[in-house]
Structures are given as C-alpha cells and as structure tokens.
Short mmCIF file of C-alpha atoms and ligand atoms in Angstrom, two decimals:
data_model
loop_
_atom_site.label_atom_id
_atom_site.label_comp_id
_atom_site.label_asym_id
_atom_site.label_seq_id
_atom_site.Cartn_x
_atom_site.Cartn_y
_atom_site.Cartn_z
CA MET O 18 288.18 -49.14 -54.44
CA GLY O 19 287.99 -46.76 -51.46
CA LEU O 20 284.87 -45.01 -52.80
CA SER O 21 282.50 -43.55 -50.23
CA ALA O 22 278.90 -44.69 -50.34
CA ALA O 23 277.82 -41.20 -51.36
CA LYS O 24 280.35 -41.09 -54.22
CA ARG O 25 279.36 -44.62 -55.37
CA ASP O 26 275.66 -43.64 -55.43
CA TYR O 27 276.53 -40.50 -57.34
CA LEU O 28 278.43 -42.45 -60.02
CA ILE O 29 275.60 -44.96 -60.31
CA ARG O 30 273.05 -42.14 -60.87
CA ILE O 31 275.31 -40.58 -63.46
CA LEU O 32 275.80 -43.84 -65.26
CA ARG O 33 272.02 -44.50 -65.24
CA HIS O 34 271.38 -41.11 -66.81
CA ARG O 35 273.95 -41.84 -69.56
CA LEU O 36 272.47 -45.27 -70.23
CA CYS O 37 268.98 -43.80 -70.37
CA GLY O 38 270.16 -41.20 -72.79
CA GLN O 39 269.51 -38.00 -70.77
CA ALA O 40 269.39 -35.11 -73.24
CA ARG O 41 272.72 -33.28 -73.45
CA ALA O 42 271.14 -29.85 -72.84
CA CYS O 43 272.13 -26.70 -70.98
CA PRO O 44 270.33 -26.69 -67.60
CA TYR O 45 269.83 -22.87 -67.90
CA CYS O 46 268.76 -22.09 -71.48
CA ARG O 47 267.99 -25.67 -72.60
CA ASN O 48 270.25 -25.29 -75.64
CA THR O 49 271.16 -28.68 -77.12
CA GLY O 50 273.13 -27.35 -80.05
CA GLY O 51 276.53 -25.74 -79.42
CA LEU O 52 278.01 -27.27 -76.27
CA THR O 53 281.79 -27.16 -75.92
CA LEU O 54 283.50 -30.02 -74.05
CA LEU O 55 285.87 -28.49 -71.55
CA GLY O 56 287.06 -31.83 -70.16
CA ARG O 57 286.02 -35.12 -68.52
CA LYS O 58 285.98 -36.43 -65.00
CA LYS O 59 285.96 -40.16 -64.12
CA LEU O 60 285.54 -41.04 -67.87
CA ILE O 61 281.71 -40.87 -67.79
CA ILE O 62 281.26 -37.24 -66.66
CA GLU O 63 281.61 -34.46 -69.21
CA ILE O 64 282.18 -30.84 -68.21
CA LEU O 65 280.52 -28.71 -70.85
CA ARG O 66 280.06 -24.95 -71.66
CA CYS O 67 276.93 -23.76 -73.33
CA ASP O 68 277.90 -21.71 -76.39
CA ARG O 69 274.66 -19.75 -76.15
CA CYS O 70 274.46 -18.62 -72.50
CA GLY O 71 278.00 -19.42 -71.27
CA LEU O 72 276.97 -21.64 -68.31
CA MET O 73 279.50 -24.37 -67.46
CA PHE O 74 277.90 -27.53 -66.20
CA ARG O 75 278.41 -31.24 -65.84
CA TYR O 76 276.69 -33.89 -67.91
CA PRO O 77 274.91 -36.05 -66.97
CA THR O 78 273.22 -33.65 -64.58
CA GLU O 79 270.64 -34.54 -61.96
CA GLU O 80 266.91 -34.15 -62.32
CA VAL O 81 265.33 -31.43 -60.09
CA ALA O 82 263.30 -33.99 -58.06
CA GLU O 83 266.33 -36.17 -57.61
CA ASN O 84 268.38 -33.17 -56.50
CA GLU O 85 265.78 -32.24 -53.80
CA ALA O 86 265.51 -35.79 -52.60
CA ARG O 87 269.28 -36.08 -52.44
CA TYR O 88 269.57 -32.94 -50.28
CA GLN O 89 267.11 -34.30 -47.72
CA GLU O 90 268.86 -37.68 -47.75
CA ILE O 91 272.41 -36.34 -47.44
CA TYR O 92 271.82 -33.50 -45.11
CA ASP O 93 269.43 -35.47 -42.91
CA ALA O 94 272.27 -37.92 -42.17
CA PRO O 95 273.48 -36.93 -38.70
CA GLU O 96 277.21 -37.31 -39.62
CA VAL O 97 276.93 -34.73 -42.37
CA THR O 98 274.66 -32.22 -40.74
CA ARG O 99 277.36 -31.66 -38.11
CA LEU O 100 275.06 -29.75 -35.77
CA PRO O 101 277.05 -28.45 -32.82
CA ASP O 102 276.63 -30.21 -29.48
CA ASP O 103 275.62 -28.24 -26.38
CA SER O 104 279.07 -27.12 -25.32
CA GLU O 105 280.09 -26.14 -28.84
CA LEU O 106 276.93 -24.09 -29.27
CA ALA O 107 277.39 -22.41 -25.92
CA ARG O 108 280.95 -21.48 -26.89
CA TYR O 109 279.87 -20.13 -30.29
CA LEU O 110 277.17 -17.98 -28.73
CA SER O 111 279.57 -16.52 -26.14
CA GLU O 112 282.78 -16.22 -28.24
CA GLY O 113 281.53 -16.02 -31.78
CA PHE O 114 281.16 -18.54 -34.63
CA PRO O 115 284.43 -20.13 -35.87
CA GLY O 116 285.95 -20.59 -39.34
CA ASN O 117 283.50 -20.99 -42.23
CA LEU O 118 280.60 -20.22 -39.82
CA ASP O 119 281.98 -16.74 -39.05
CA PHE O 120 280.13 -14.24 -41.29
CA ARG O 121 281.52 -11.04 -39.71
CA ALA O 122 283.56 -10.05 -42.79
CA ARG O 123 280.70 -10.87 -45.18
CA ILE O 124 278.12 -8.97 -43.09
CA GLY O 125 280.64 -6.07 -42.90
CA ALA O 126 280.65 -5.94 -46.70
CA LEU O 127 276.84 -6.10 -46.82
CA ARG O 128 276.60 -3.29 -44.23
CA ALA O 129 278.69 -1.08 -46.51
CA LEU O 130 275.58 -1.19 -48.80
CA ARG O 131 272.67 -1.69 -46.36
CA SER O 132 272.73 -1.06 -42.67
CA GLY O 133 269.51 -2.82 -41.83
CA GLY O 134 266.14 -4.04 -43.13
CA ARG O 135 264.31 -7.31 -43.73
CA ILE O 136 266.69 -9.98 -44.97
CA LEU O 137 266.29 -13.55 -46.12
CA ASP O 138 269.28 -15.93 -45.65
CA TYR O 139 268.57 -18.31 -48.51
CA GLY O 140 270.04 -21.81 -47.79
CA CYS O 141 270.84 -20.96 -44.19
CA SER O 142 271.81 -24.42 -42.87
CA TRP O 143 271.23 -24.48 -39.08
CA GLY O 144 270.86 -20.68 -38.82
CA TYR O 145 274.29 -19.45 -37.70
CA GLY O 146 274.13 -16.80 -40.39
CA VAL O 147 270.55 -15.79 -39.48
CA ARG O 148 271.70 -15.36 -35.86
CA GLN O 149 274.69 -13.14 -36.94
CA LEU O 150 272.46 -11.11 -39.27
CA CYS O 151 270.00 -10.49 -36.43
CA ASP O 152 272.87 -9.53 -34.12
CA ALA O 153 274.12 -7.09 -36.83
CA GLY O 154 270.77 -5.26 -36.80
CA PHE O 155 268.86 -6.94 -39.64
CA ALA O 156 265.38 -8.39 -39.34
CA ALA O 157 266.52 -11.80 -40.58
CA THR O 158 264.66 -14.90 -41.68
CA GLY O 159 266.25 -18.10 -42.92
CA PHE O 160 265.30 -20.59 -45.56
CA GLU O 161 266.64 -24.14 -45.39
CA ILE O 162 265.35 -27.31 -47.06
CA SER O 163 266.95 -29.71 -44.52
CA ARG O 164 264.24 -29.93 -41.86
CA PRO O 165 266.54 -31.07 -38.99
CA ARG O 166 268.85 -28.12 -39.59
CA ALA O 167 265.94 -25.66 -39.80
CA ARG O 168 264.42 -27.04 -36.61
CA PHE O 169 267.79 -26.81 -34.82
CA GLY O 170 268.11 -23.12 -35.69
CA ALA O 171 264.60 -22.32 -34.62
CA GLU O 172 264.83 -24.16 -31.37
CA ARG O 173 268.42 -23.51 -30.28
CA LEU O 174 269.20 -20.15 -31.86
CA GLY O 175 265.72 -18.68 -31.57
CA VAL O 176 265.66 -17.60 -35.23
CA ARG O 177 262.91 -17.82 -37.79
CA ILE O 178 263.61 -20.41 -40.49
CA ILE O 179 261.29 -21.43 -43.27
CA ASP O 180 261.79 -25.11 -44.14
CA SER O 181 259.81 -25.70 -47.32
CA GLU O 182 260.14 -24.52 -50.93
CA LEU O 183 256.37 -24.22 -51.09
CA ALA O 184 256.30 -21.85 -48.06
CA VAL O 185 259.07 -19.59 -49.35
CA SER O 186 257.44 -19.42 -52.83
CA ALA O 187 254.10 -18.45 -51.17
CA LEU O 188 255.65 -15.36 -49.41
CA ALA O 189 254.24 -12.06 -50.60
CA ALA O 190 256.07 -10.06 -53.26
CA GLY O 191 258.45 -7.47 -51.74
CA SER O 192 258.79 -9.37 -48.47
CA PHE O 193 262.57 -8.56 -48.14
CA ASP O 194 264.98 -5.64 -48.66
CA VAL O 195 267.93 -8.00 -49.08
CA ILE O 196 268.46 -11.68 -50.03
CA PHE O 197 271.69 -13.02 -48.63
CA SER O 198 273.05 -16.32 -49.79
CA ASN O 199 276.39 -18.01 -48.91
CA HIS O 200 277.53 -20.88 -51.15
CA VAL O 201 274.10 -21.93 -52.24
CA ILE O 202 273.49 -20.62 -55.78
CA GLU O 203 276.06 -23.10 -57.31
CA HIS O 204 273.80 -25.94 -56.03
CA LEU O 205 270.51 -24.69 -57.49
CA PRO O 206 269.12 -26.86 -60.30
CA ASP O 207 267.08 -24.10 -62.01
CA LEU O 208 268.84 -20.72 -61.82
CA GLY O 209 266.28 -18.83 -63.94
CA LYS O 210 263.42 -19.91 -61.69
CA SER O 211 265.42 -19.11 -58.51
CA PHE O 212 266.43 -15.60 -59.72
CA GLU O 213 262.81 -14.84 -60.59
CA LEU O 214 261.78 -15.95 -57.07
CA PHE O 215 264.49 -13.70 -55.51
CA ALA O 216 263.47 -10.75 -57.64
CA ARG O 217 259.82 -11.20 -56.69
CA LEU O 218 260.54 -11.56 -52.94
CA LEU O 219 262.63 -8.35 -53.03
CA THR O 220 261.20 -4.92 -52.65
CA PRO O 221 261.81 -2.44 -55.59
CA GLY O 222 265.49 -1.49 -55.36
CA GLY O 223 266.12 -4.57 -53.29
CA LEU O 224 269.58 -6.22 -53.20
CA LEU O 225 270.72 -9.81 -53.84
CA PHE O 226 274.03 -10.29 -51.93
CA ALA O 227 275.36 -13.77 -52.75
CA ILE O 228 278.63 -15.57 -52.56
CA ILE O 229 279.73 -18.65 -54.55
CA PRO O 230 283.06 -20.18 -55.65
CA ASN O 231 284.74 -17.98 -58.23
CA PHE O 232 284.77 -20.41 -61.11
CA THR O 233 286.81 -18.05 -63.37
CA GLY O 234 289.04 -16.57 -60.70
CA ARG O 235 292.81 -17.03 -60.42
CA ALA O 236 292.79 -20.31 -58.41
CA ALA O 237 290.12 -21.75 -60.70
CA ARG O 238 292.17 -20.92 -63.82
CA GLU O 239 295.23 -22.45 -62.24
CA GLY O 240 293.40 -25.81 -61.87
CA ARG O 241 291.09 -25.66 -58.83
CA PHE O 242 288.11 -25.42 -61.24
CA TRP O 243 288.35 -29.17 -61.80
CA SER O 244 287.88 -29.93 -58.08
CA TRP O 245 285.06 -27.39 -57.73
CA ILE O 246 282.83 -28.67 -60.58
CA GLY O 247 281.45 -32.18 -60.21
CA GLN O 248 279.56 -34.11 -57.55
CA ASP O 249 278.83 -31.21 -55.15
CA HIS O 250 278.57 -28.45 -57.81
CA PRO O 251 276.55 -29.56 -60.87
CA ILE O 252 276.90 -26.06 -62.38
CA ALA O 253 279.69 -23.52 -62.42
CA PRO O 254 278.10 -20.04 -62.96
CA SER O 255 280.76 -17.47 -63.79
CA HIS O 256 280.26 -13.68 -63.41
CA GLN O 257 280.35 -13.51 -67.22
CA PHE O 258 277.28 -15.85 -67.32
CA LEU O 259 275.59 -14.29 -64.27
CA GLY O 260 275.90 -10.75 -65.60
CA ARG O 261 273.38 -11.68 -68.36
CA ALA O 262 271.28 -14.33 -66.53
CA LEU O 263 270.38 -12.09 -63.63
CA LEU O 264 269.14 -9.33 -66.03
CA GLU O 265 267.10 -11.89 -67.92
CA HIS O 266 265.32 -12.98 -64.71
CA GLY O 267 264.07 -9.94 -62.83
CA PHE O 268 267.15 -7.92 -61.90
CA GLU O 269 268.07 -4.51 -63.34
CA VAL O 270 271.73 -4.11 -62.36
CA ALA O 271 274.44 -6.63 -61.49
CA HIS O 272 278.03 -6.09 -60.27
CA PHE O 273 280.72 -8.51 -59.13
CA GLY O 274 283.60 -8.63 -56.74
CA SER O 275 285.66 -11.29 -55.08
CA SER O 276 287.21 -12.27 -51.76
CA PRO O 277 288.86 -11.18 -49.56
CA PHE O 278 286.10 -9.22 -47.84
CA ASP O 279 288.64 -6.68 -46.58
CA HIS O 280 288.97 -2.94 -46.08
CA SER O 281 289.73 -2.35 -49.78
CA MET O 282 286.47 -4.07 -50.81
CA LEU O 283 284.48 -2.21 -48.17
CA ALA O 284 285.85 1.17 -49.31
CA LYS O 285 284.93 0.49 -52.92
CA LEU O 286 281.43 -0.73 -51.88
CA ARG O 287 280.86 2.34 -49.73
CA ALA O 288 281.97 4.60 -52.62
CA GLY O 289 279.81 2.70 -55.15
CA GLN O 290 282.97 1.97 -57.19
CA PHE O 291 281.66 -1.43 -58.29
CA ASP O 292 283.72 -1.49 -61.53
CA ARG O 293 286.85 -1.29 -59.48
CA LEU O 294 286.15 -4.44 -57.37
CA ASP O 295 288.71 -7.26 -57.77
CA ARG O 296 287.21 -10.34 -59.53
CA ASP O 297 290.15 -12.78 -59.22
CA GLY O 298 289.79 -14.08 -55.67
CA ASP O 299 288.53 -17.57 -54.68
CA GLU O 300 284.98 -16.50 -53.85
CA LEU O 301 282.75 -14.48 -56.14
CA LEU O 302 280.53 -11.77 -54.60
CA ILE O 303 277.34 -11.27 -56.59
CA LEU O 304 275.50 -7.96 -56.18
CA ALA O 305 272.22 -7.53 -58.06
CA TRP O 306 269.45 -5.00 -57.64
CA THR O 307 265.83 -5.05 -58.64
CA ALA O 308 264.41 -1.98 -60.42
CA GLN O 309 263.52 1.06 -58.29
CA ALA O 310 259.84 1.78 -57.93
CA ALA O 311 258.48 4.20 -60.57
CA ILE O 312 258.07 7.63 -59.05
ZN1 ZN H 64 272.80 -22.29 -72.03
#
C-alpha cells in the first residue's frame, strides 16, 4: 500500500474513534448541532465547519491526552526531530539559520511593533527561534513539549526552554510582554484554553504574535486547503474564526495580516495600519493584544 507507519497508525486511530462513536462536536465550542460537511478525505475522515463558531476541523478528531502522547512519541523519534549535527550547528551559529529555521523576516515584523522585552516562544522546537530572538534583543524563553528538543536547545544553544505544560501553566500572570508562536496554534487541541493561558501570561497591553497556515488565503482557496487540513493539522482556524475566538478568551484587540513579511508589511505595522494588511498570502499573521492596565 505504501503507507508509512505513522500514517497507518493515524488511520487506525481515526477508524477506532468512528467505530466507538466519538461525538461529532466542534472542538472549540462543543456545538453538536449545525456542522457543515466541507468534504471527505480517505473516505472515513470528514472535514467539517461549525456553523456556530466557524472553526473548520476534521472528524474524527484526537483526544487531548492522545494528542500529547502522540507528540512525545513522534517528536522523540530521532529521524523526525532532525536535530542538527555538530558541524551543521556550528555553521548555523556562524552563518545564520537556513530556510524554515530563519526567523529574521518574522522577527523584523515583530520589531516593527516591539523592540524588546520578555518574550515566550511557544512551541519552540530545539530553540533556534529562541536563540534568534535573544540575538535580536529580546529576553527570550522557549516552551517545547518534546523533551529531547528542549534539552538540545538548553545544552547546545544556551537558551532557556520550559519542557512541561504544567511548568508553563504555573508561571506567574504577566510573565511576558510578547508571546511568539510559529506554526503551533493549528496543532493545539483546545484553543480556548490555550488563548486564556496566553492572555494570563501576558502583561496588560501584551502582544500575541503568531503565525499559522492561512487556511482561507489564496492558495488555500485554490485547493491547498485540502493538503493542509488532516493528519498534521486537526483544526484549520481562519482569521474569521480567530477574530471572535481571541476576544472570547482574554484578548481585547485582534488584527490579521499574511506573508510575505516584507517591507510593505513592516511599513503598515509601524504605521499601525492594521486594516490595510494583506490577508491572502500563504501564512496568516495573528496579532492580538490584552487590555491595557486601568489608569
Ligand atoms: Zn464551534
């Protein structure tokens, strides 16, 4: 059949959920009533949109505990963690991080809004983003649930990385000025709970700066959506959905832009022209602020 072991295990879990009659409910608002079928994948997987909150998601979904176990299992496997070897790491540190690991343009966009402060890189993998944020002048801490990746970052990049959900949840309110997150939110099983955690960890007037696939952008509408939702992305939060969800869970203002992170975006961010940001690119930029402290 040519199915990878991971894909086979995924289909078996999905099939088991269907046979066990997992409730067909929205993973965000728990609505079981109006759910619109957008399409199917591999016969047994339905892609649905909740009529109440607008979240697009796959059914069957995965239970929260199952999701956490799966992340440890998958990302602990050495062939998937893809930690750099000694010579690669030395090259990255002297010449800069390559390709998807290069956050210069993203950090440039962030610096158009904040030039420094305490920042949490939520879902930081082996810490290459934490390193770059520190180099750009932020007091950066990472959070990563894969312990081998977290350990690698701490030991080899000399950055601070928290490696348990319990520890990050136990941090004091207002611990950060910014929460940065690159391609993580679309993997979170309980968005409402995560947004409340982010809002609590941010200081008043703090900024969530997050990037996810743009599930309603041009490429998604032209068909890429169907390869983006599924095994790796159980949910497809659009800016239309997020604009409401963030305000329901601790944030006061939300704006959205999209890639590329170029001069045009930076100029609009610097000028506070958030309504003029393009929203059709492949990656969605989420900007959300907590309420300012009462004077
Ligand atoms: Zn819903």
